[in-house]
Coordinates of C-alpha atoms in Angstrom, one line a residue:
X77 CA 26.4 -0.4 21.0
X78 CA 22.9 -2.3 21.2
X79 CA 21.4 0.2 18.5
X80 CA 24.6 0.1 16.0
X81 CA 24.0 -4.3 16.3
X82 CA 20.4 -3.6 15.5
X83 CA 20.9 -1.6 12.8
X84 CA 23.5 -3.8 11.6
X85 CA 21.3 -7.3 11.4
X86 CA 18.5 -5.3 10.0
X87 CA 21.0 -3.7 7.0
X88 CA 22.4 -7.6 6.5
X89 CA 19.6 -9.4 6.4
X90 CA 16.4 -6.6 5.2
X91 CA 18.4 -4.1 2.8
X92 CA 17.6 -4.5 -1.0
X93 CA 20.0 -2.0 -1.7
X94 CA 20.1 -2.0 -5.7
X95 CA 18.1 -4.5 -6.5
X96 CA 15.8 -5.1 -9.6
X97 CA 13.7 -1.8 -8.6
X98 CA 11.1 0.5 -10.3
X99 CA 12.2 3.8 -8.5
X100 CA 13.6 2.6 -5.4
X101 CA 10.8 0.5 -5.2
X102 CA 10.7 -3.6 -4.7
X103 CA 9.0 -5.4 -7.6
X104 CA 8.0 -8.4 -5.8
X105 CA 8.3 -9.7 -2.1
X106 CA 9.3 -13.9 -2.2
X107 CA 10.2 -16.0 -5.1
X108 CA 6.9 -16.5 -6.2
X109 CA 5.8 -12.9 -6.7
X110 CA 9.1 -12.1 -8.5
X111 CA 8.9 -15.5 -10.9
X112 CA 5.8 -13.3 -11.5
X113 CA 7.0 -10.3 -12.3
X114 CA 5.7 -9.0 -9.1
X115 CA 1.7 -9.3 -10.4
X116 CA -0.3 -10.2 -7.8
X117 CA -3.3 -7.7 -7.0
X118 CA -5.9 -9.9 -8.5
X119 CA -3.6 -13.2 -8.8
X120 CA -2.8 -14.2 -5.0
X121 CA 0.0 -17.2 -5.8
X122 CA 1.3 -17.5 -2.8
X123 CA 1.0 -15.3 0.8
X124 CA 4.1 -13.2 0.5
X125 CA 3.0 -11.6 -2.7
X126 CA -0.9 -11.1 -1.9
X127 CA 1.0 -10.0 2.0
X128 CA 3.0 -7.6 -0.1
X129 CA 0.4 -5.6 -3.3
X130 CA -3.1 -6.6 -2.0
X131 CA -4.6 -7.4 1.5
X132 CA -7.9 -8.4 0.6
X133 CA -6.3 -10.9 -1.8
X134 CA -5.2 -13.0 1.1
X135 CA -8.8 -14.3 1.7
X136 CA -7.9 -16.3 -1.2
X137 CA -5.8 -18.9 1.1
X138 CA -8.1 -21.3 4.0
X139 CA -5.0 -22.3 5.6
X140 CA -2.1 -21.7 8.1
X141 CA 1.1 -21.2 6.2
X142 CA 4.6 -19.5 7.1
X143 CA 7.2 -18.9 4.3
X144 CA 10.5 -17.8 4.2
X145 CA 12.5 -16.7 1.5
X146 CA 15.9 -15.7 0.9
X147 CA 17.8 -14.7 -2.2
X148 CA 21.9 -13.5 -3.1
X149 CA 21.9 -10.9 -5.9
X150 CA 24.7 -8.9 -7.6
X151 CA 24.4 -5.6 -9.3
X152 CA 26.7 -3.8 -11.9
X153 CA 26.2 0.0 -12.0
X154 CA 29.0 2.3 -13.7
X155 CA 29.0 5.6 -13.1
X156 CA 30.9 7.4 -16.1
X157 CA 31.2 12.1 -16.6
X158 CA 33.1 13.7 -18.7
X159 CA 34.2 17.7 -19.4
X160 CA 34.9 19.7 -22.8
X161 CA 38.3 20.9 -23.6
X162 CA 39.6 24.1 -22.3
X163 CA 38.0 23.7 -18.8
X164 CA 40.1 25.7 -16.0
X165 CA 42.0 22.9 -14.1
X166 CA 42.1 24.7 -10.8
X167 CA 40.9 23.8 -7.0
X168 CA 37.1 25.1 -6.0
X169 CA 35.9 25.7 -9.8
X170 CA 34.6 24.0 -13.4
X171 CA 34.7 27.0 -15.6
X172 CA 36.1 28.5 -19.1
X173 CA 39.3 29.0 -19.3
X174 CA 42.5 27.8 -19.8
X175 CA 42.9 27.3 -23.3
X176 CA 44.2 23.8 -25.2
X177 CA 42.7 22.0 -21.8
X178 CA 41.8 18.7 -23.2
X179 CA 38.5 17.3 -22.8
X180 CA 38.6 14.4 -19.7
X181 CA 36.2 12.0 -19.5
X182 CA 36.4 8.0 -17.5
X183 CA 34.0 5.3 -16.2
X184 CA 33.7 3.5 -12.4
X185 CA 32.4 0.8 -11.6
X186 CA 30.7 -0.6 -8.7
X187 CA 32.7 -2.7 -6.2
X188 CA 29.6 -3.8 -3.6
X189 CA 29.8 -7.1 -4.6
X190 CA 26.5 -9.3 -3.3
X191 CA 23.5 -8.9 -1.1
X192 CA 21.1 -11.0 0.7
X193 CA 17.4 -10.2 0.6
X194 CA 15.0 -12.4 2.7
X195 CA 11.3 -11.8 3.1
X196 CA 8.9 -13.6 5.9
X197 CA 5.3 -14.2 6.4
X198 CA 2.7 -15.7 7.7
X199 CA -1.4 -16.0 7.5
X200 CA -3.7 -17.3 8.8
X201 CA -7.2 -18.6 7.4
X202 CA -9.7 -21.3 7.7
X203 CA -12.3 -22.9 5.4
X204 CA -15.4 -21.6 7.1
X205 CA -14.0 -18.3 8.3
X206 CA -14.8 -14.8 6.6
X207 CA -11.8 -13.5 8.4
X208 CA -8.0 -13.7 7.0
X209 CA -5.2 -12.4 8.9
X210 CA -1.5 -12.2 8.3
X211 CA 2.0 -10.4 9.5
X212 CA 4.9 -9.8 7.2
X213 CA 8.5 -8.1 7.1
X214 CA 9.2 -7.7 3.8
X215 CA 12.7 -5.2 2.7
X216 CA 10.5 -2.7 0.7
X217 CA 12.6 -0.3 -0.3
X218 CA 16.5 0.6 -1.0
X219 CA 19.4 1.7 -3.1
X220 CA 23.2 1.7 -2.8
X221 CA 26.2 2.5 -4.5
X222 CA 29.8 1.9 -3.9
X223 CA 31.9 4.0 -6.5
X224 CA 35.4 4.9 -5.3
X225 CA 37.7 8.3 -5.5
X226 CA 39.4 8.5 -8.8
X227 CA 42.7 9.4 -8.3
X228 CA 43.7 10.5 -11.9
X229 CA 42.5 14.3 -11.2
X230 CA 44.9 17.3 -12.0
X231 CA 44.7 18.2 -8.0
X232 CA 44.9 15.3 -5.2
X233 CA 42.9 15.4 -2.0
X234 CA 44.8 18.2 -0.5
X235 CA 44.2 20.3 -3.6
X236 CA 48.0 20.1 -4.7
X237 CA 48.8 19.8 -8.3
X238 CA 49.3 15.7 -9.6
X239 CA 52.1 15.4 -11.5
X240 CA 50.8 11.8 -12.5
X241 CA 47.3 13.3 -13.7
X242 CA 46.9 11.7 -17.2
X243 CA 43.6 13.6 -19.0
X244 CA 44.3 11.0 -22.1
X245 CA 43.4 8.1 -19.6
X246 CA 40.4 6.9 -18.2
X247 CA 39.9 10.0 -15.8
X248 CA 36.1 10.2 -14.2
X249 CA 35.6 14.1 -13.3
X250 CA 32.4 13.1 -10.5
X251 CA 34.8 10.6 -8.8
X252 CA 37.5 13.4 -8.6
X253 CA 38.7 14.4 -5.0
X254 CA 36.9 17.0 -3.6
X255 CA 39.5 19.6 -3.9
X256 CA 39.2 18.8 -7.8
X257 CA 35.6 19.6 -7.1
X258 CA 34.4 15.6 -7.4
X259 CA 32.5 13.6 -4.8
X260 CA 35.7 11.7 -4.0
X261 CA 34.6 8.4 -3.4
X262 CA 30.5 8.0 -3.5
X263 CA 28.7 5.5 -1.1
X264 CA 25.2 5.3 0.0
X265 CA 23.1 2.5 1.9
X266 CA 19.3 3.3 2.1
X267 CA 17.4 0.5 3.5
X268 CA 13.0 0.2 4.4
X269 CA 11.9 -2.8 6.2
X270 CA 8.1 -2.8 6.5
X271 CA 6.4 -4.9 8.6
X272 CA 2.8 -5.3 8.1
X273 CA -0.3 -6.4 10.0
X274 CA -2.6 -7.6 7.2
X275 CA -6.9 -8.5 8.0
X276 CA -9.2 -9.2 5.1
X277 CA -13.2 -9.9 5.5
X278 CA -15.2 -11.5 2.9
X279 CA -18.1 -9.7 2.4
X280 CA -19.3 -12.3 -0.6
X281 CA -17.8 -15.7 -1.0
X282 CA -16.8 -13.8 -4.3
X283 CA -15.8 -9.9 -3.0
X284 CA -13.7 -9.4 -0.3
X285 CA -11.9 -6.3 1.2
X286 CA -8.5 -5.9 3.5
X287 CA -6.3 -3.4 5.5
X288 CA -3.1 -3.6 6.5
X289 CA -1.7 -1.1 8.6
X290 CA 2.1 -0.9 8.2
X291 CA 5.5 0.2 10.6
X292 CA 8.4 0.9 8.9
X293 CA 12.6 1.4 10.0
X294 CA 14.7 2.6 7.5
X295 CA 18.5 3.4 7.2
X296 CA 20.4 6.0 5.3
X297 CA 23.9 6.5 5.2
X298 CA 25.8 9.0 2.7
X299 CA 28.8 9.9 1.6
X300 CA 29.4 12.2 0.9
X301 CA 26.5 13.8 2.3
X302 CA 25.0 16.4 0.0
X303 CA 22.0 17.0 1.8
X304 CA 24.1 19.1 4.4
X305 CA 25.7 22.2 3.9
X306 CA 29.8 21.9 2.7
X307 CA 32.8 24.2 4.4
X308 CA 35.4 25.3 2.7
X309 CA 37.1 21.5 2.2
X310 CA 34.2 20.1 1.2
X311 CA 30.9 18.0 2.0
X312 CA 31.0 15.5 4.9
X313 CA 30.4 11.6 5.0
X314 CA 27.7 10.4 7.9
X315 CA 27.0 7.7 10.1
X316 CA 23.9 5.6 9.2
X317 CA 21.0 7.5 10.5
X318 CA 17.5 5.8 11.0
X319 CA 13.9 7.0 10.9
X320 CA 10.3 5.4 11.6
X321 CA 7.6 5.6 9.4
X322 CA 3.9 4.3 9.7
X323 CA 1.5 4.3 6.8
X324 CA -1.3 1.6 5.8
X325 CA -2.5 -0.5 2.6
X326 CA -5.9 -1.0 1.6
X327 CA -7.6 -3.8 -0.7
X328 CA -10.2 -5.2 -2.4
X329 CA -10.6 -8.3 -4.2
X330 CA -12.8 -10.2 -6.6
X331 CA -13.2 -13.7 -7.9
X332 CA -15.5 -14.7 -10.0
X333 CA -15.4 -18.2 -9.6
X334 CA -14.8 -18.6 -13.4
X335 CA -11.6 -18.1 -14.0
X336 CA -11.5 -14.2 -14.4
X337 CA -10.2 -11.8 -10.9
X338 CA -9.9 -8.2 -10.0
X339 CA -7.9 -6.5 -7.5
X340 CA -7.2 -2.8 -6.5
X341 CA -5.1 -1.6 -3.6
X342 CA -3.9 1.8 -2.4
X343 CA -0.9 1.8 0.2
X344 CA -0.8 5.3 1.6
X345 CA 2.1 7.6 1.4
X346 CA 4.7 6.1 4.7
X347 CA 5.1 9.1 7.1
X348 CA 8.9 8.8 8.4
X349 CA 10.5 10.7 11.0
X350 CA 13.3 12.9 10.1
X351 CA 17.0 11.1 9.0
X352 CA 19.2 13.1 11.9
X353 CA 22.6 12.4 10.3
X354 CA 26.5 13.1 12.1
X355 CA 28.8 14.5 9.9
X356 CA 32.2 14.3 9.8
X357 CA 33.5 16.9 7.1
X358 CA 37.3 16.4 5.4
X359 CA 38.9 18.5 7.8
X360 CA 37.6 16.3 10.8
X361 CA 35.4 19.0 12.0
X362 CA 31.5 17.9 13.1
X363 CA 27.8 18.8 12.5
X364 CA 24.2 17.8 12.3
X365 CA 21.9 18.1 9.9
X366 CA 18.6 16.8 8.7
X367 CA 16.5 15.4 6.1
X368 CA 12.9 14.3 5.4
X369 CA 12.7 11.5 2.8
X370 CA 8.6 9.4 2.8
X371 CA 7.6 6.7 0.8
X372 CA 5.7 7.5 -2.1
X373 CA 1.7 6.1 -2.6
X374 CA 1.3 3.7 -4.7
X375 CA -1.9 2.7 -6.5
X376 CA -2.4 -1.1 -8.1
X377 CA -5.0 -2.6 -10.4
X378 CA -4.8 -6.1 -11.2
X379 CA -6.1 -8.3 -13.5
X380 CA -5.9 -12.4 -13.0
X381 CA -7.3 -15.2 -15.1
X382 CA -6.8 -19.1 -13.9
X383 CA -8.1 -21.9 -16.4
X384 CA -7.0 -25.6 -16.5
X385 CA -3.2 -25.5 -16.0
X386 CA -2.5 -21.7 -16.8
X387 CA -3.0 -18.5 -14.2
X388 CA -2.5 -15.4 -15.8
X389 CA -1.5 -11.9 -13.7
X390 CA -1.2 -8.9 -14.9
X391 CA -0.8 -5.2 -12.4
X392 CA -0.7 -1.7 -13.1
X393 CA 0.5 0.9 -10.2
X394 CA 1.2 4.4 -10.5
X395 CA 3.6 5.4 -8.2
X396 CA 3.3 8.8 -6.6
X397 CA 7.0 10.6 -6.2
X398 CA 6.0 13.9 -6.6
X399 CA 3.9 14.6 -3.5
X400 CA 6.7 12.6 -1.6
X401 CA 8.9 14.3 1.2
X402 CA 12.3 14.2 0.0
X403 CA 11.6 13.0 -3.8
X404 CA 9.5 16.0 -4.9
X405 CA 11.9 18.7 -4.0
X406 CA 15.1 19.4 -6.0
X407 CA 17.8 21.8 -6.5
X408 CA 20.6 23.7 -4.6
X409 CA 19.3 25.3 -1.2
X410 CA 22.2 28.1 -0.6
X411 CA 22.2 29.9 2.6
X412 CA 23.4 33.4 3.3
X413 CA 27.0 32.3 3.4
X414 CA 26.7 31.1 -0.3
X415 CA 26.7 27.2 1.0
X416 CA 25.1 25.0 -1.4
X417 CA 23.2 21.7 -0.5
X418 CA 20.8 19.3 -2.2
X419 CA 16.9 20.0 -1.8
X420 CA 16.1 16.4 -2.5
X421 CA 16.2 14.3 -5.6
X422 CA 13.4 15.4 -7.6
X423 CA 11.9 12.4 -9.2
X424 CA 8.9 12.2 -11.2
X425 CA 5.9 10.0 -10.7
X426 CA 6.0 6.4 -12.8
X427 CA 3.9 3.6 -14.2
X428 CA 4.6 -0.1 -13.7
X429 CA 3.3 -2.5 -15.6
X430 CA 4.1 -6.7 -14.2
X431 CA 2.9 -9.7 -15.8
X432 CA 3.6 -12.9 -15.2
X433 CA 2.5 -16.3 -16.2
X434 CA 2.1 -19.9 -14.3
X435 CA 2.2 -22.9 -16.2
X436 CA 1.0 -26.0 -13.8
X437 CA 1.1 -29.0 -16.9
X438 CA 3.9 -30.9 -15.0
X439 CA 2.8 -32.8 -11.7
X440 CA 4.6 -31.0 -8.8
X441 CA 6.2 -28.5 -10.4
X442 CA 4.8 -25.8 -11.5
X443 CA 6.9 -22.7 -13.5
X444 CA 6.5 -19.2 -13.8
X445 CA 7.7 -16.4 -16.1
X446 CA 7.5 -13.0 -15.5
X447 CA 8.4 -9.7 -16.9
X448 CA 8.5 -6.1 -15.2
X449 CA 8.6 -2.7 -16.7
X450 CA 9.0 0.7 -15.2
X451 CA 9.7 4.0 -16.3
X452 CA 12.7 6.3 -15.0
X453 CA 11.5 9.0 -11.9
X454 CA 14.9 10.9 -12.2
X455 CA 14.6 14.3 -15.2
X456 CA 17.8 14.5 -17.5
X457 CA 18.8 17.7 -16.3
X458 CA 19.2 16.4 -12.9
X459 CA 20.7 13.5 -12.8
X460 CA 23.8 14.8 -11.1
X461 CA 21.9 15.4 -8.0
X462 CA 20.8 11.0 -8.0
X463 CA 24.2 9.9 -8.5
X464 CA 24.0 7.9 -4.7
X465 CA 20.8 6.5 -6.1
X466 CA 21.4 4.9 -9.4
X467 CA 19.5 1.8 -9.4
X468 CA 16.7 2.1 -12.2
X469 CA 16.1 -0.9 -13.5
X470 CA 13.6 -0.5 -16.8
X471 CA 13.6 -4.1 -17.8
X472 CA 13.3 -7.1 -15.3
X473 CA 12.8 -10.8 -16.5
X474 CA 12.3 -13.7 -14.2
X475 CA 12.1 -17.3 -14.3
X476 CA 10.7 -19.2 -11.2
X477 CA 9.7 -22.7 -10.7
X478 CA 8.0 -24.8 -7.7
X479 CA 8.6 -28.0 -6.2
X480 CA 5.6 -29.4 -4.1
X481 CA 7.3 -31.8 -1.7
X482 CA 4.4 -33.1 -0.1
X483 CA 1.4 -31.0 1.6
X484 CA 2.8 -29.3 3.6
X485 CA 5.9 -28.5 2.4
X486 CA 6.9 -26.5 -0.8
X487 CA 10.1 -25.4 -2.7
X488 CA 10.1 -22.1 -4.8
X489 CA 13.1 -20.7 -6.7
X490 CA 13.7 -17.9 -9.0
X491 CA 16.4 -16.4 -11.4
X492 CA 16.2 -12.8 -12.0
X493 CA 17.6 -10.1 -14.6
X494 CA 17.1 -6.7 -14.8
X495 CA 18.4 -3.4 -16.9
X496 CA 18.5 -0.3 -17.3
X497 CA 17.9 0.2 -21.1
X498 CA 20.6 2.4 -21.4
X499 CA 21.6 5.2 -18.9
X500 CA 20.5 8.4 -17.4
X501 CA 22.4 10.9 -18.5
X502 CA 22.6 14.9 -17.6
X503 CA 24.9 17.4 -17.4
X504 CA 27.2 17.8 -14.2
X505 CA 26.1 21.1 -12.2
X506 CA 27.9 23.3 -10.2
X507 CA 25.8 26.2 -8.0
X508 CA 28.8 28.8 -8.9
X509 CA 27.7 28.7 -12.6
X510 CA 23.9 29.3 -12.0
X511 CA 22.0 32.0 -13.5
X512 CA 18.7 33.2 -14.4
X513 CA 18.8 31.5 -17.6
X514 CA 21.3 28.2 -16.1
X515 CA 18.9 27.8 -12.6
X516 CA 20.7 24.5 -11.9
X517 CA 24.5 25.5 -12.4
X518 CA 25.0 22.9 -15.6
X519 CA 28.7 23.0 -16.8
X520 CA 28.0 23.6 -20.8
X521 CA 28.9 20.6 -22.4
X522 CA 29.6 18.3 -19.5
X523 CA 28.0 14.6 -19.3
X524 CA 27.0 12.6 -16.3
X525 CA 25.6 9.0 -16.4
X526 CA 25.1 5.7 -15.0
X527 CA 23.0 2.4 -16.1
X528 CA 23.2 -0.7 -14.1
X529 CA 22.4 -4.3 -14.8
X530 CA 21.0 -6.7 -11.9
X531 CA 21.0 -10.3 -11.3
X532 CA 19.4 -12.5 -8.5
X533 CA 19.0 -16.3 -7.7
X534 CA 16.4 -16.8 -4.2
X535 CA 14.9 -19.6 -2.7
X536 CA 11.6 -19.9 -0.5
X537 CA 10.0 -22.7 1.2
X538 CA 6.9 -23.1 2.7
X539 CA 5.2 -24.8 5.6
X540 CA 1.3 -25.6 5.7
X541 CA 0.0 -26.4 9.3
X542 CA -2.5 -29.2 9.7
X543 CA -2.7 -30.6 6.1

């Protein structure tokens, strides 16, 4: 009962789920860093965002400080599929047939609703000190969907015929029952919290380097769950399993003292322990199963420039997906009884490029625009096998202000948009219809696709010991 409350708080109050995200990757950590389009290698704003893409960068702050931050943000995915005419309507198979079928074809959306997302830190530094520390916990990581079962399919969920089913009508084959072959209804959580113990040293007053070794939770819950094998009614939902993960960050950081920085950082690939999940299949029968899923490297270079009333940030990472336990494999794994599951999801590795600019012209409050662009991990031909992780977001735009109460105290804010550019479409698969020249089962002139747009308002404040 303890665990299940623990994992609860943490889910409430640390899970992104499908945020504004570049992979299933956090742009930014506070208001600050996202008003900035997450940029913030060589362009350390505020704690949480040097805390968060650079530790050396955290030399550049001689003070105590602590800041919260917590935001409410809504997503919008819709999942649509559709099948050609003369498909055979019939329980356990997608195949030619049946002639004078008509083609089907239907959209869901979303129902999740809206999400918290907080992120704390703290550092401290002094004037005449080469040595910088700080702590964090910081939501890293996460995706989630909420689709449910569409119930216009020529079978219901015992695999008898519908008399109601309506192919005319909005009708979305992947939301189908499973005894229509569907996923029924489709939810996932996935949740990282990182928590980070940050040190930089300055070697120069100008140069200065940082680690930051890093303990991670994370939370998965599927379903259904296609990551274990099905029986003969289908594939099972799970209870939210967790994992640990440790992994570390490494920085360095250079101001010149005239205006022009550099920063480069390189947070290792986080080592999890396995997700052990319990499955509860249609039929109410039970079994374990297992899967590995890291968190990819990720490699920043940043570029800041700060003259009069302007700072300038601008970051480049490369994110690393395809040496990543449970990214870089994909594909059906059958076993000897014909059983298909999903390897893993098979993403590709992508550039992000943030940029973000701070105009400081008006006493006490500064403001901040940012943009954020990232390309899509997940290959055309499967997305079917990333429909429980939907939340790509190629376009993110933010606009973020301050209010400097006093010195010690300070007010940030941001408003955040994201989209997808359009969706990520594929073909459905099914492993019954794979051949030597068809290795992923695609049904021939099926569709599956989903987009998403994202929206988020957070707050932060700040407190400054001893000013």
């Amino acid at each position: 009962m303890k665990t299940k409350l623990i994992n609860l708080l943490l889910l409430l109050f640390f899970s992104p789920v499908a945020f504004s995200q570049a992979g299933h990757i956090m742009q930014g950590a506070g208001a600050v860093n996202m008003s900035m389009g997450g940029a913030s290698t060589a362009q350390p704003l505020d704690i949480s965002g040097a805390l968060h893409w650079n530790p050396a960068a955290i030399s550049a702050f001689n003070d105590k400080i602590i800041k919260l931050d917590v935001g409410l943000f809504f997503s919008s995915p819709e999942l649509s599929s559709g099948l050609p005419a003369n498909i055979l309507w019939q329980p356990g198979d997608f195949g030619p047939g049946s002639p004078g079928a008509p083609p089907v074809s239907g959209i869901t959306k979303d129902d999740r609703g809206m999400s918290p997302m907080p992120a704390l830190a703290m550092l401290w530094g002094k004037e005449d000190s080469k040595h910088t520390f700080g702590v964090s916990a910081f939501g890293i990581s996460g995706f989630g969907v909420t689709f449910p079962q569409d119930n216009n399919a020529p079978v219901d969920s015992q695999g008898n015929p519908n008399p109601n089913f309506n192919p005319i009508g909005n009708s979305n084959p992947i939301n189908y029952p499973q005894a229509a072959q569907g996923f029924g209804h489709i939810e996932s959580d996935y949740m990282l919290l990182q928590v980070g113990l940050s040190y930089a040293y300055e070697i120069t007053d100008k140069f200065s380097i940082g680690i930051q070794p890093n303990i991670d939770y994370a939370a998965l819950e599927l379903a259904p769950n296609p990551t274990a094998k099905p029986n003969m009614f289908g594939y099972p939902n799970t209870d939210s399993a967790t994992a640990i993960g440790f992994g570390a960050q490494f920085g360095v950081f250079y101001d010149s003292g005239l205006g022009l920085k550099l920063g480069a950082s390189y947070k290792t690939a986080q080592k999890f322990s396995e997700f052990e999940f319990d499955n509860t299949y249609p039929d109410n029968t039970t079994a374990k199963n297992k899967f590995q899923m890291d968190y990819p490297a990720i490699f920043s270079l940043g570029l800041g420039y700060s003259q009069g009333d302007i700072d300038l940030a601008l970051d480049f990472r490369r994110v690393d997906y395809e040496n990543t336990d449970g990214f870089a494999e994909t594909g059906w794994t059958i076993d000897q009884n014909m059983l298909p599951s999903v390897a893993g999801f098979g993403w590709e590795n992508i550039s992000i490029i943030s940029a973000g600019l701070q105009y400081k012209g008006i006493a006490k409050l500064p403001l901040r625009f940012g943009y954020t662009y990232s390309s899509n991990p997940i290959p055309e031909d499967i997305a079917f096998f990333n429909v429980p992780a939907t939340a790509i977001i190629k376009n993110a735009y933010q606009f973020g202000l301050s209010y400097k109460v006093n010195k010690t105290w300070n007010i940030d804010a941001v408003y955040h948009y994201g989209d997808s550019n359009g969706a990520t479409e594929g073909p459905l698969l099914n492993p019954r219809n794979i051949s030597s020249g068809n290795p992923t089962g695609a049904v021939s002139g099926s569709f599956v696709s989903y987009d998403m747009t994202t929206s988020m308002i957070q707050f932060g404040i700040s407190y400054t010991f001893n000013k």
